[in-house]
Short mmCIF file of C-alpha atoms and ligand atoms in Angstrom, two decimals:
data_model
loop_
_atom_site.label_atom_id
_atom_site.label_comp_id
_atom_site.label_asym_id
_atom_site.label_seq_id
_atom_site.Cartn_x
_atom_site.Cartn_y
_atom_site.Cartn_z
CA MET A 8 0.00 0.00 0.00
CA GLN A 9 1.17 3.53 -0.77
CA LYS A 10 0.16 6.44 1.42
CA VAL A 11 -0.03 10.18 0.75
CA GLU A 12 -1.03 12.62 3.49
CA VAL A 13 -2.99 15.84 2.97
CA GLN A 14 -1.50 18.08 5.67
CA LEU A 15 -4.17 20.34 7.08
CA GLY A 16 -3.42 20.38 10.81
CA GLU A 17 -6.24 18.74 12.78
CA ARG A 18 -8.09 18.06 9.52
CA SER A 19 -5.19 16.16 7.92
CA TYR A 20 -6.14 12.90 6.28
CA PRO A 21 -4.57 9.93 4.50
CA ILE A 22 -4.95 8.88 0.89
CA ASN A 23 -4.37 5.10 0.78
CA ILE A 24 -3.52 3.64 -2.61
CA THR A 25 -3.92 -0.14 -2.87
CA HIS A 26 -5.29 -2.74 -5.30
CA GLU A 27 -8.13 -3.86 -3.02
CA PHE A 28 -10.73 -2.40 -0.64
CA THR A 29 -9.00 -3.00 2.68
CA SER A 30 -7.45 0.12 4.10
CA LEU A 31 -10.32 1.83 5.93
CA LEU A 32 -9.35 3.62 9.17
CA PRO A 33 -10.59 1.57 12.20
CA GLU A 34 -12.65 4.46 13.65
CA LEU A 35 -14.53 4.79 10.36
CA ALA A 36 -15.02 1.03 9.95
CA ALA A 37 -16.55 0.95 13.45
CA ALA A 38 -18.97 3.88 12.88
CA ALA A 39 -22.52 3.22 14.09
CA GLN A 40 -24.27 5.11 11.27
CA VAL A 41 -22.92 4.78 7.73
CA VAL A 42 -24.64 5.61 4.46
CA ILE A 43 -22.96 4.78 1.15
CA ILE A 44 -23.91 7.06 -1.74
CA SER A 45 -23.26 5.60 -5.18
CA ASN A 46 -24.88 5.13 -8.57
CA SER A 47 -26.46 2.12 -10.23
CA VAL A 48 -23.43 1.34 -12.45
CA VAL A 49 -20.76 1.48 -9.76
CA ALA A 50 -22.95 -0.22 -7.14
CA GLU A 51 -23.40 -3.27 -9.32
CA HIS A 52 -19.63 -3.81 -9.35
CA TYR A 53 -18.47 -2.65 -5.92
CA LEU A 54 -21.24 -1.96 -3.40
CA GLN A 55 -21.05 -5.36 -1.66
CA SER A 56 -17.25 -5.18 -1.26
CA VAL A 57 -17.52 -1.72 0.29
CA ILE A 58 -20.41 -2.73 2.58
CA SER A 59 -18.21 -5.53 3.95
CA LEU A 60 -15.58 -2.99 5.12
CA PHE A 61 -17.91 -1.82 7.91
CA GLU A 62 -18.56 -3.58 11.21
CA GLN A 63 -22.27 -2.67 11.22
CA GLN A 64 -24.42 -3.03 8.10
CA PRO A 65 -24.44 0.39 6.33
CA LEU A 66 -27.41 1.81 4.44
CA HIS A 67 -27.02 2.87 0.82
CA PHE A 68 -28.66 5.34 -1.54
CA LEU A 69 -28.19 5.04 -5.30
CA LEU A 70 -28.52 7.92 -7.76
CA PRO A 71 -28.97 7.59 -11.50
CA ASP A 72 -25.69 7.64 -13.40
CA GLY A 73 -24.16 10.71 -15.00
CA GLU A 74 -23.09 14.34 -14.83
CA ALA A 75 -26.66 15.40 -15.64
CA HIS A 76 -27.59 14.24 -12.11
CA LYS A 77 -25.01 16.38 -10.28
CA THR A 78 -27.82 18.76 -9.40
CA LEU A 79 -29.59 20.47 -6.53
CA ALA A 80 -32.46 18.04 -7.12
CA SER A 81 -30.20 15.01 -6.43
CA PHE A 82 -28.69 16.85 -3.45
CA GLU A 83 -32.19 17.29 -2.00
CA GLN A 84 -33.07 13.63 -2.64
CA VAL A 85 -30.05 12.45 -0.67
CA LEU A 86 -30.80 14.86 2.20
CA SER A 87 -34.42 13.65 2.31
CA PHE A 88 -33.24 10.04 2.50
CA LEU A 89 -30.90 10.84 5.40
CA LEU A 90 -33.67 12.66 7.29
CA GLU A 91 -36.20 9.89 6.63
CA GLN A 92 -33.66 7.37 8.00
CA ARG A 93 -33.20 9.61 11.06
CA MET A 94 -29.44 9.87 10.59
CA SER A 95 -27.72 11.92 13.29
CA ARG A 96 -24.59 14.07 13.30
CA ASP A 97 -22.57 10.89 14.00
CA LEU A 98 -23.24 9.79 10.46
CA VAL A 99 -20.35 8.83 8.17
CA LEU A 100 -21.16 9.29 4.49
CA VAL A 101 -19.25 7.25 1.93
CA ALA A 102 -18.88 8.45 -1.66
CA LEU A 103 -18.47 5.36 -3.84
CA GLY A 104 -18.06 6.40 -7.46
CA GLY A 105 -16.47 8.93 -9.76
CA GLY A 106 -16.26 12.71 -9.44
CA VAL A 107 -20.01 13.17 -9.82
CA ILE A 108 -20.83 11.03 -6.77
CA GLY A 109 -17.80 12.37 -4.86
CA ASP A 110 -18.63 16.05 -5.44
CA LEU A 111 -22.31 15.58 -4.61
CA THR A 112 -21.74 13.42 -1.52
CA GLY A 113 -19.12 15.84 -0.23
CA PHE A 114 -21.58 18.71 -0.59
CA VAL A 115 -24.22 16.72 1.31
CA ALA A 116 -21.61 15.98 3.99
CA ALA A 117 -20.87 19.71 4.26
CA CYS A 118 -24.55 20.59 4.72
CA TYR A 119 -26.33 17.72 6.52
CA GLN A 120 -26.92 18.97 10.06
CA ARG A 121 -24.16 21.55 9.39
CA GLY A 122 -21.57 18.92 8.57
CA VAL A 123 -20.87 15.21 9.03
CA ARG A 124 -17.79 13.06 8.37
CA PHE A 125 -17.26 11.53 4.94
CA VAL A 126 -14.97 9.13 3.11
CA GLN A 127 -14.06 9.22 -0.56
CA ILE A 128 -13.80 5.87 -2.37
CA PRO A 129 -13.11 7.07 -5.93
CA THR A 130 -13.67 4.59 -8.74
CA THR A 131 -12.67 6.51 -11.89
CA LEU A 132 -9.15 7.52 -12.86
CA LEU A 133 -10.23 11.16 -12.77
CA SER A 134 -11.57 10.92 -9.25
CA GLN A 135 -8.53 8.94 -8.03
CA VAL A 136 -6.04 11.53 -9.30
CA ASP A 137 -8.03 14.68 -8.66
CA SER A 138 -11.60 15.11 -7.47
CA SER A 139 -11.51 12.88 -4.36
CA VAL A 140 -8.59 14.88 -2.93
CA GLY A 141 -8.74 18.43 -1.64
CA GLY A 142 -12.29 18.96 -0.42
CA LYS A 143 -13.91 20.83 -3.29
CA THR A 144 -17.55 19.74 -3.40
CA ALA A 145 -20.34 21.05 -5.61
CA VAL A 146 -23.35 20.58 -7.84
CA ASN A 147 -23.90 22.14 -11.25
CA HIS A 148 -26.43 24.81 -12.24
CA PRO A 149 -27.72 25.26 -15.80
CA LEU A 150 -25.97 28.65 -15.76
CA GLY A 151 -22.60 27.28 -14.73
CA LYS A 152 -20.54 24.28 -13.72
CA ASN A 153 -19.91 23.60 -9.99
CA MET A 154 -21.51 26.92 -9.09
CA ILE A 155 -23.08 25.73 -5.82
CA GLY A 156 -20.81 24.01 -3.33
CA ALA A 157 -18.52 24.13 -0.32
CA PHE A 158 -15.04 23.20 0.84
CA LYS A 159 -15.37 20.02 2.91
CA GLN A 160 -12.40 17.73 3.44
CA PRO A 161 -12.94 13.96 3.71
CA GLU A 162 -11.65 11.90 6.67
CA GLN A 163 -9.89 9.49 4.30
CA VAL A 164 -9.50 8.71 0.60
CA VAL A 165 -9.39 4.99 -0.25
CA ILE A 166 -8.04 4.32 -3.73
CA ASN A 167 -8.36 0.79 -5.10
CA THR A 168 -6.60 0.84 -8.48
CA ALA A 169 -8.08 -2.56 -9.43
CA VAL A 170 -11.48 -0.92 -10.04
CA LEU A 171 -10.04 0.76 -13.14
CA GLN A 172 -10.32 -2.62 -14.89
CA THR A 173 -14.08 -2.11 -15.31
CA LEU A 174 -13.86 1.57 -16.27
CA PRO A 175 -14.87 2.23 -19.91
CA GLN A 176 -11.96 3.30 -22.14
CA ARG A 177 -13.47 6.74 -22.84
CA GLU A 178 -13.66 7.42 -19.07
CA PHE A 179 -10.06 6.27 -18.59
CA ALA A 180 -8.96 8.72 -21.29
CA ALA A 181 -10.91 11.53 -19.63
CA GLY A 182 -9.01 10.83 -16.41
CA MET A 183 -5.73 11.07 -18.32
CA ALA A 184 -6.56 14.70 -19.14
CA GLU A 185 -6.34 15.58 -15.43
CA VAL A 186 -3.14 13.49 -15.13
CA ILE A 187 -1.56 15.42 -18.03
CA LYS A 188 -2.75 18.65 -16.40
CA TYR A 189 -0.35 18.07 -13.46
CA GLY A 190 2.60 17.91 -15.85
CA LEU A 191 1.57 20.97 -17.82
CA LEU A 192 0.80 23.10 -14.79
CA GLY A 193 3.99 22.45 -12.85
CA ASP A 194 6.10 19.38 -13.55
CA ARG A 195 8.19 19.17 -16.72
CA GLN A 196 9.77 15.86 -15.63
CA PHE A 197 6.33 14.30 -15.26
CA ILE A 198 5.53 15.29 -18.88
CA ASP A 199 8.61 13.36 -20.00
CA TRP A 200 7.66 10.41 -17.74
CA LEU A 201 4.17 10.30 -19.26
CA LEU A 202 5.53 10.39 -22.82
CA GLN A 203 7.98 7.61 -21.94
CA HIS A 204 5.33 5.42 -20.29
CA ALA A 205 2.38 6.20 -22.59
CA GLU A 206 2.18 2.66 -23.96
CA ALA A 207 2.38 1.04 -20.50
CA ILE A 208 -0.38 3.39 -19.28
CA ARG A 209 -2.52 2.55 -22.30
CA GLN A 210 -2.01 -1.14 -21.50
CA HIS A 211 -3.04 -0.46 -17.85
CA ASP A 212 0.27 -1.74 -16.45
CA ALA A 213 -0.65 -2.00 -12.75
CA SER A 214 2.65 -0.82 -11.31
CA ILE A 215 2.94 2.15 -13.70
CA LEU A 216 -0.68 3.17 -13.00
CA ALA A 217 -0.08 3.05 -9.24
CA GLN A 218 3.06 5.22 -9.62
CA MET A 219 1.18 7.70 -11.79
CA ILE A 220 -1.80 7.95 -9.43
CA ARG A 221 0.47 8.37 -6.41
CA HIS A 222 2.42 11.15 -8.13
CA CYS A 223 -0.77 13.08 -8.98
CA CYS A 224 -2.18 12.63 -5.46
CA GLN A 225 1.11 13.85 -3.96
CA MET A 226 1.13 16.94 -6.19
CA LYS A 227 -2.47 17.73 -5.35
CA ALA A 228 -2.00 17.04 -1.62
CA ASP A 229 1.00 19.40 -1.54
CA ILE A 230 -0.88 22.20 -3.32
CA VAL A 231 -4.01 21.79 -1.16
CA SER A 232 -1.91 21.70 2.02
CA ARG A 233 -0.41 25.07 1.05
CA ASP A 234 -3.60 26.70 -0.26
CA GLU A 235 -6.74 24.88 0.82
CA THR A 236 -9.31 27.49 -0.22
CA GLU A 237 -7.70 28.67 -3.47
CA GLN A 238 -6.37 32.05 -2.42
CA GLY A 239 -3.47 31.61 -4.86
CA GLU A 240 -1.55 28.54 -6.03
CA ARG A 241 -4.52 26.13 -5.99
CA ALA A 242 -6.04 28.02 -8.94
CA LEU A 243 -3.31 26.43 -11.10
CA LEU A 244 -5.24 23.15 -10.80
CA ASN A 245 -7.83 24.81 -13.01
CA LEU A 246 -5.56 24.80 -16.07
CA GLY A 247 -7.85 24.25 -19.06
CA HIS A 248 -10.97 24.48 -16.90
CA THR A 249 -12.14 28.00 -17.81
CA PHE A 250 -12.50 26.93 -21.43
CA GLY A 251 -13.49 23.40 -20.42
CA HIS A 252 -16.35 24.37 -18.13
CA ALA A 253 -17.78 26.52 -20.94
CA ILE A 254 -17.70 23.49 -23.27
CA GLU A 255 -19.45 21.28 -20.71
CA ALA A 256 -22.20 23.80 -19.98
CA PHE A 257 -22.72 24.88 -23.62
CA MET A 258 -22.84 21.32 -24.98
CA GLY A 259 -25.13 20.12 -22.13
CA TYR A 260 -23.66 18.41 -19.05
CA GLY A 261 -22.51 14.90 -19.90
CA THR A 262 -22.26 15.41 -23.68
CA TRP A 263 -18.54 16.11 -23.47
CA LEU A 264 -16.95 14.37 -20.49
CA HIS A 265 -15.30 16.72 -17.99
CA GLY A 266 -11.83 15.39 -18.85
CA GLU A 267 -12.44 15.74 -22.60
CA ALA A 268 -13.50 19.36 -22.12
CA VAL A 269 -10.42 20.00 -19.95
CA ALA A 270 -8.18 18.47 -22.67
CA ALA A 271 -9.56 20.81 -25.34
CA GLY A 272 -9.38 23.66 -22.80
CA MET A 273 -5.69 22.98 -22.08
CA MET A 274 -4.95 23.15 -25.81
CA MET A 275 -6.77 26.49 -26.02
CA ALA A 276 -4.69 27.73 -23.06
CA ALA A 277 -1.53 26.48 -24.82
CA LYS A 278 -2.48 28.32 -28.03
CA LEU A 279 -3.13 31.53 -26.11
CA ALA A 280 0.27 31.10 -24.41
CA HIS A 281 1.88 30.53 -27.82
CA SER A 282 0.35 33.73 -29.21
CA ARG A 283 1.94 35.56 -26.24
CA GLY A 284 5.33 33.99 -27.00
CA TRP A 285 5.35 31.87 -23.83
CA LEU A 286 5.26 28.47 -25.56
CA THR A 287 7.03 27.61 -28.81
CA ALA A 288 5.15 25.83 -31.61
CA ALA A 289 7.15 22.69 -30.73
CA GLU A 290 6.02 22.92 -27.09
CA VAL A 291 2.38 23.30 -28.14
CA GLU A 292 2.93 20.16 -30.19
CA VAL A 293 4.22 18.29 -27.12
CA CYS A 294 0.89 19.12 -25.43
CA SER A 295 -1.14 17.85 -28.38
CA THR A 296 1.03 14.74 -28.79
CA LEU A 297 0.49 13.83 -25.16
CA LEU A 298 -3.28 14.38 -25.30
CA MET A 299 -3.59 12.47 -28.58
CA ALA A 300 -1.61 9.56 -27.12
CA PHE A 301 -4.64 9.00 -24.91
CA ASP A 302 -7.28 9.67 -27.59
CA LEU A 303 -8.25 13.02 -26.12
CA PRO A 304 -9.63 15.96 -28.13
CA ILE A 305 -7.22 18.78 -28.91
CA ALA A 306 -9.79 21.29 -30.15
CA PRO A 307 -13.20 22.48 -28.94
CA PRO A 308 -16.43 21.20 -30.52
CA PRO A 309 -16.70 22.50 -34.11
CA THR A 310 -20.18 23.81 -33.30
CA MET A 311 -18.77 26.22 -30.69
CA SER A 312 -17.34 29.61 -31.60
CA ILE A 313 -15.36 31.80 -29.21
CA HIS A 314 -18.53 33.93 -28.84
CA ASP A 315 -20.21 30.90 -27.26
CA PHE A 316 -17.42 30.64 -24.65
CA LEU A 317 -17.53 34.26 -23.49
CA PRO A 318 -20.71 34.30 -21.33
CA TYR A 319 -19.51 31.28 -19.37
CA MET A 320 -15.96 32.57 -19.01
CA LYS A 321 -17.22 35.92 -17.73
CA ALA A 322 -19.19 34.05 -15.01
CA ASP A 323 -16.23 31.79 -14.06
CA LYS A 324 -15.40 31.47 -10.35
CA LYS A 325 -11.93 32.95 -10.99
CA VAL A 326 -13.40 36.29 -12.21
CA LYS A 327 -12.29 39.09 -9.87
CA ALA A 328 -13.49 42.70 -10.03
CA GLY A 329 -15.20 41.89 -13.33
CA LYS A 330 -11.91 40.70 -14.89
CA MET A 331 -11.58 37.24 -16.44
CA ARG A 332 -8.60 35.28 -15.08
CA PHE A 333 -7.02 32.37 -16.91
CA VAL A 334 -4.45 29.77 -15.94
CA LEU A 335 -1.93 29.79 -18.79
CA PRO A 336 1.32 27.91 -19.36
CA THR A 337 4.23 30.33 -19.10
CA ALA A 338 6.65 27.59 -20.21
CA LEU A 339 6.35 23.82 -20.71
CA GLY A 340 5.66 22.49 -17.19
CA LYS A 341 5.03 25.92 -15.63
CA SER A 342 1.87 27.98 -15.35
CA SER A 343 0.49 31.14 -13.86
CA VAL A 344 -2.84 32.89 -13.24
CA VAL A 345 -3.15 35.67 -15.81
CA ALA A 346 -5.57 38.56 -15.32
CA ASP A 347 -4.95 40.65 -18.43
CA VAL A 348 -6.53 38.51 -21.16
CA THR A 349 -9.07 40.69 -22.95
CA GLU A 350 -12.08 39.79 -25.02
CA SER A 351 -10.40 41.22 -28.11
CA GLU A 352 -7.30 39.04 -27.56
CA LEU A 353 -9.53 35.96 -27.32
CA LEU A 354 -11.39 36.95 -30.48
CA GLN A 355 -8.08 37.44 -32.28
CA VAL A 356 -6.49 34.13 -31.20
CA PHE A 357 -9.57 31.97 -31.66
CA ALA A 358 -11.34 33.73 -34.56
P1 LIG B 415 -18.38 10.22 -13.31
O1 LIG B 415 -18.44 10.33 -11.86
O2 LIG B 415 -19.59 10.58 -14.10
O3 LIG B 415 -17.94 8.74 -13.71
C1 LIG B 415 -17.77 8.44 -15.06
C2 LIG B 415 -18.56 7.19 -15.48
O4 LIG B 415 -17.86 6.03 -15.07
C3 LIG B 415 -19.93 7.07 -14.90
O5 LIG B 415 -20.79 6.53 -15.86
C4 LIG B 415 -19.75 6.09 -13.75
O6 LIG B 415 -20.93 5.41 -13.40
C5 LIG B 415 -18.74 5.16 -14.34
N1 LIG B 415 -17.88 4.46 -13.40
C6 LIG B 415 -17.28 4.98 -12.31
N2 LIG B 415 -16.41 4.10 -11.81
C7 LIG B 415 -16.48 2.98 -12.55
C8 LIG B 415 -15.81 1.75 -12.53
N3 LIG B 415 -14.83 1.50 -11.69
N4 LIG B 415 -16.16 0.83 -13.46
C9 LIG B 415 -17.12 1.09 -14.38
N5 LIG B 415 -17.76 2.26 -14.48
C10 LIG B 415 -17.43 3.21 -13.57
O7 LIG B 415 -17.19 11.14 -13.90
P2 LIG B 415 -15.71 11.49 -13.40
O8 LIG B 415 -14.93 11.73 -14.62
O9 LIG B 415 -15.22 10.53 -12.40
O10 LIG B 415 -15.92 12.87 -12.63
C11 LIG B 415 -16.28 14.04 -13.29
C12 LIG B 415 -16.76 15.04 -12.28
O11 LIG B 415 -15.71 15.35 -11.37
C13 LIG B 415 -17.20 16.36 -12.88
O12 LIG B 415 -18.45 16.72 -12.34
C14 LIG B 415 -16.15 17.35 -12.44
O13 LIG B 415 -16.65 18.64 -12.29
C15 LIG B 415 -15.73 16.76 -11.13
N6 LIG B 415 -14.38 17.15 -10.69
C16 LIG B 415 -14.25 17.63 -9.43
C17 LIG B 415 -13.01 17.98 -8.96
C18 LIG B 415 -12.85 18.43 -7.52
O14 LIG B 415 -11.78 18.87 -7.15
N7 LIG B 415 -13.87 18.28 -6.70
C19 LIG B 415 -11.88 17.87 -9.78
C20 LIG B 415 -12.05 17.37 -11.07
C21 LIG B 415 -13.32 17.03 -11.52
N1 LIG B 416 -9.69 20.38 -9.45
C1 LIG B 416 -9.37 21.68 -8.98
C2 LIG B 416 -9.09 21.77 -7.51
O1 LIG B 416 -9.27 20.81 -6.79
O2 LIG B 416 -8.73 22.79 -7.04
#
């Protein structure tokens, strides 16, 4: 088992990376009230194994599958279930699934009776390398992605890499977009490592996957430990997301997977950086080569013009004093938050 720690003082917690479901902290395994939140697809594969981790039989609540259900309506359904079952503040919630279930369950955990403990058991590559770590929780609104949420750290993250065997290929690729993001935002050596191990990753080599997931969790844990509530450095984790969130919302949640939208968004960020002289054409090509190695899109949907992006980008959570802010690569493997991108520059670069 590999272990990464998110260092947040009294709220520090472990991320355990194994190839089975066995590393639950004893105080969580012994909890008197446990409710597992999952969806129908994931539950069919893994619900029974996760139930057996607990000393007393937990309850479970299953949502329909998909990003389209990461809504206030689902949030309310889960809360109603917990109230109907008379769950108290001793409750431990368990998020068993990908980022959709993790984000929604975390938001319920932040709000139910003003906050209860929760555990993340992420089952997609994306959620294992990114969304289960760091305590960002949210639901979507038709007017914007992740617009309603809270910071709520889990008590533990339990990563079982074996579950990736049942993950559809398209979902695995979407997770690779967030993996590549770590290299592009701040780790040139990791870009080289990914290029070198692309074939092994595509073949799901267990040891290489475990190394890769651990590296991403360590990078995220370090950033979150330094800047939990995104006052500065944590914003770098949103590389590609300002463009990406616009794609997801414009196309209809679930049409483009989050990771696919982030991949296209990172290429748009790279092109903007190139037009500013920060990336060479060859470096932009390294970005596209890496994304294409995992069958990810390198351009936005052909039906979307830059005019379609603008309303979403102007409502982005990074906007400050009415100014759009973008995370852009300033070199290959380095990035920065940039506040001086204007509408006319965007129109010029992406016309
Ligand atoms: P997802 O949760 O929709 O899961 C993708 C699909 O895979 C679903 O159909 C799911 O049922 C299925 N699935 C999950 N695990 C499986 C398994 N082991 N075997 C077979 N099928 C499985 O999508 P996702 O990509 O995991 O998460 C995307 C969400 O994460 C987005 O809403 C995004 O906004 C959010 N996110 C949050 C953060 C954060 O910091 N909180 C970071 C990145 C992304
Ligand atoms: N995925 C962005 C963050 O956790 O900050």
